[in-house]
Amino acid sequence: MAFQLLLNFMIAFLWMFLHNDWTGPRFVIGFLLGILILLGMRRFWPRLYLGKVWAILKLILLLLRELVVSSYVVVKAVLRPELNIRPAILKYTTELKSDWEVATLITMLCLTPGSVVLEVSDDNRTLYIHAMDVDDPAQFRANIRDTFERAILEVTR
């Protein structure tokens, strides 16, 4: 993947060199031309690096969406005249294996308002999460698995 990105930059700079034009628009044109050349050479690389870039952008957009939604839920719960929440400490077993994947999941969970990771087991497979308002623990776990964990797996594998 890194080789493909480096090759794309080299094609963009070669395009600028051949046109003797060292401006930003000429670089963008060369970069897009490099993407087209890499797409034409797909039989040598089954996966193009742009798929990984797209997965990273989706992960960032997912985090931003969850930040906005959970912030709204927390503010709505705090501003209600009566505090009607059901806090819970949940045990969550993750499918993530590497330290980077687990650390990313923990960071994303702690950044979203209303939840915080209290403890991580020694094997990095079990997380103990405090959540501000939980109706159904199984639904809460499924939500983590279907959103954050799936997006992290798309980026890392």
GROMACS .gro file of C-alpha atoms in nm:
model
  157
    1MET     CA    1   0.000   0.000   0.000
    2ALA     CA    2   0.277   0.244   0.089
    3PHE     CA    3   0.456   0.155  -0.234
    4GLN     CA    4   0.144   0.242  -0.432
    5LEU     CA    5   0.117   0.582  -0.264
    6LEU     CA    6   0.486   0.650  -0.325
    7LEU     CA    7   0.447   0.548  -0.688
    8ASN     CA    8   0.147   0.778  -0.723
    9PHE     CA    9   0.348   1.073  -0.586
   10MET     CA   10   0.634   0.990  -0.821
   11ILE     CA   11   0.396   0.992  -1.119
   12ALA     CA   12   0.255   1.327  -1.007
   13PHE     CA   13   0.602   1.482  -0.976
   14LEU     CA   14   0.708   1.332  -1.310
   15TRP     CA   15   0.398   1.490  -1.467
   16MET     CA   16   0.495   1.828  -1.317
   17PHE     CA   17   0.854   1.783  -1.438
   18LEU     CA   18   0.749   1.695  -1.793
   19HIS     CA   19   0.528   2.003  -1.813
   20ASN     CA   20   0.783   2.225  -1.634
   21ASP     CA   21   0.497   2.358  -1.425
   22TRP     CA   22   0.542   2.332  -1.047
   23THR     CA   23   0.196   2.450  -0.940
   24GLY     CA   24  -0.069   2.284  -0.727
   25PRO     CA   25  -0.321   2.223  -1.006
   26ARG     CA   26  -0.056   2.050  -1.218
   27PHE     CA   27   0.029   1.826  -0.920
   28VAL     CA   28  -0.340   1.737  -0.872
   29ILE     CA   29  -0.371   1.648  -1.240
   30GLY     CA   30  -0.059   1.432  -1.216
   31PHE     CA   31  -0.187   1.268  -0.899
   32LEU     CA   32  -0.520   1.184  -1.063
   33LEU     CA   33  -0.334   1.053  -1.365
   34GLY     CA   34  -0.128   0.838  -1.130
   35ILE     CA   35  -0.448   0.695  -0.980
   36LEU     CA   36  -0.567   0.605  -1.329
   37ILE     CA   37  -0.235   0.437  -1.406
   38LEU     CA   38  -0.252   0.239  -1.081
   39LEU     CA   39  -0.609   0.137  -1.164
   40GLY     CA   40  -0.482   0.013  -1.500
   41MET     CA   41  -0.220  -0.197  -1.320
   42ARG     CA   42  -0.467  -0.363  -1.082
   43ARG     CA   43  -0.367  -0.713  -1.182
   44PHE     CA   44  -0.031  -0.655  -1.009
   45TRP     CA   45  -0.196  -0.517  -0.693
   46PRO     CA   46  -0.528  -0.675  -0.599
   47ARG     CA   47  -0.604  -0.396  -0.352
   48LEU     CA   48  -0.549  -0.031  -0.429
   49TYR     CA   49  -0.444   0.199  -0.144
   50LEU     CA   50  -0.746   0.422  -0.207
   51GLY     CA   51  -0.968   0.156  -0.044
   52LYS     CA   52  -0.772   0.197   0.278
   53VAL     CA   53  -0.795   0.577   0.254
   54TRP     CA   54  -1.172   0.549   0.204
   55ALA     CA   55  -1.202   0.319   0.509
   56ILE     CA   56  -1.008   0.571   0.722
   57LEU     CA   57  -1.237   0.854   0.607
   58LYS     CA   58  -1.544   0.644   0.691
   59LEU     CA   59  -1.400   0.574   1.038
   60ILE     CA   60  -1.343   0.946   1.100
   61LEU     CA   61  -1.693   1.033   0.976
   62LEU     CA   62  -1.840   0.760   1.197
   63LEU     CA   63  -1.662   0.901   1.501
   64LEU     CA   64  -1.782   1.254   1.422
   65ARG     CA   65  -2.140   1.133   1.375
   66GLU     CA   66  -2.133   0.939   1.702
   67LEU     CA   67  -1.988   1.242   1.881
   68VAL     CA   68  -2.274   1.462   1.764
   69VAL     CA   69  -2.549   1.208   1.832
   70SER     CA   70  -2.422   1.106   2.175
   71SER     CA   71  -2.362   1.468   2.275
   72TYR     CA   72  -2.722   1.546   2.185
   73VAL     CA   73  -2.845   1.250   2.390
   74VAL     CA   74  -2.636   1.350   2.693
   75VAL     CA   75  -2.750   1.714   2.678
   76LYS     CA   76  -3.112   1.605   2.641
   77ALA     CA   77  -3.081   1.374   2.944
   78VAL     CA   78  -2.917   1.643   3.157
   79LEU     CA   79  -3.166   1.916   3.067
   80ARG     CA   80  -3.472   1.700   3.139
   81PRO     CA   81  -3.657   1.804   3.456
   82GLU     CA   82  -3.633   1.453   3.596
   83LEU     CA   83  -3.317   1.249   3.557
   84ASN     CA   84  -3.441   0.925   3.405
   85ILE     CA   85  -3.127   0.728   3.317
   86ARG     CA   86  -3.019   0.369   3.366
   87PRO     CA   87  -2.640   0.359   3.408
   88ALA     CA   88  -2.466   0.027   3.364
   89ILE     CA   89  -2.125  -0.134   3.370
   90LEU     CA   90  -2.102  -0.384   3.087
   91LYS     CA   91  -1.856  -0.655   2.999
   92TYR     CA   92  -1.775  -0.640   2.628
   93THR     CA   93  -1.567  -0.902   2.447
   94THR     CA   94  -1.405  -0.772   2.131
   95GLU     CA   95  -1.290  -0.950   1.816
   96LEU     CA   96  -1.000  -0.706   1.773
   97LYS     CA   97  -0.656  -0.856   1.821
   98SER     CA   98  -0.377  -0.601   1.796
   99ASP     CA   99  -0.299  -0.342   2.059
  100TRP     CA  100  -0.354  -0.062   1.805
  101GLU     CA  101  -0.704  -0.186   1.720
  102VAL     CA  102  -0.807  -0.219   2.084
  103ALA     CA  103  -0.657   0.121   2.171
  104THR     CA  104  -0.849   0.281   1.884
  105LEU     CA  105  -1.174   0.123   2.003
  106ILE     CA  106  -1.111   0.237   2.361
  107THR     CA  107  -1.033   0.590   2.244
  108MET     CA  108  -1.346   0.608   2.032
  109LEU     CA  109  -1.562   0.479   2.317
  110CYS     CA  110  -1.413   0.725   2.566
  111LEU     CA  111  -1.446   1.018   2.327
  112THR     CA  112  -1.817   0.966   2.277
  113PRO     CA  113  -2.006   1.127   2.565
  114GLY     CA  114  -2.194   0.895   2.795
  115SER     CA  115  -1.950   0.604   2.790
  116VAL     CA  116  -1.607   0.533   2.929
  117VAL     CA  117  -1.389   0.223   2.938
  118LEU     CA  118  -1.307   0.137   3.298
  119GLU     CA  119  -1.084  -0.167   3.263
  120VAL     CA  120  -0.919  -0.381   2.998
  121SER     CA  121  -0.835  -0.745   3.061
  122ASP     CA  122  -0.477  -0.869   3.039
  123ASP     CA  123  -0.538  -1.035   2.703
  124ASN     CA  124  -0.695  -0.715   2.556
  125ARG     CA  125  -1.009  -0.907   2.463
  126THR     CA  126  -1.249  -0.796   2.738
  127LEU     CA  127  -1.346  -0.436   2.806
  128TYR     CA  128  -1.549  -0.314   3.101
  129ILE     CA  129  -1.753  -0.015   2.988
  130HIS     CA  130  -1.956   0.228   3.195
  131ALA     CA  131  -2.249   0.364   2.997
  132MET     CA  132  -2.473   0.648   3.107
  133ASP     CA  133  -2.803   0.514   2.978
  134VAL     CA  134  -2.856   0.153   2.871
  135ASP     CA  135  -3.196   0.011   2.783
  136ASP     CA  136  -3.076  -0.323   2.650
  137PRO     CA  137  -2.718  -0.443   2.719
  138ALA     CA  138  -2.723  -0.682   2.423
  139GLN     CA  139  -2.828  -0.398   2.190
  140PHE     CA  140  -2.552  -0.176   2.334
  141ARG     CA  141  -2.291  -0.445   2.264
  142ALA     CA  142  -2.428  -0.506   1.914
  143ASN     CA  143  -2.415  -0.132   1.843
  144ILE     CA  144  -2.044  -0.121   1.935
  145ARG     CA  145  -1.972  -0.431   1.726
  146ASP     CA  146  -2.164  -0.308   1.421
  147THR     CA  147  -2.030   0.047   1.420
  148PHE     CA  148  -1.690   0.105   1.578
  149GLU     CA  149  -1.545  -0.245   1.567
  150ARG     CA  150  -1.651  -0.311   1.206
  151ALA     CA  151  -1.505   0.025   1.092
  152ILE     CA  152  -1.176  -0.042   1.272
  153LEU     CA  153  -1.154  -0.385   1.110
  154GLU     CA  154  -1.205  -0.229   0.766
  155VAL     CA  155  -0.910   0.001   0.827
  156THR     CA  156  -0.671  -0.256   0.970
  157ARG     CA  157  -0.745  -0.568   0.766
   0.00000   0.00000   0.00000
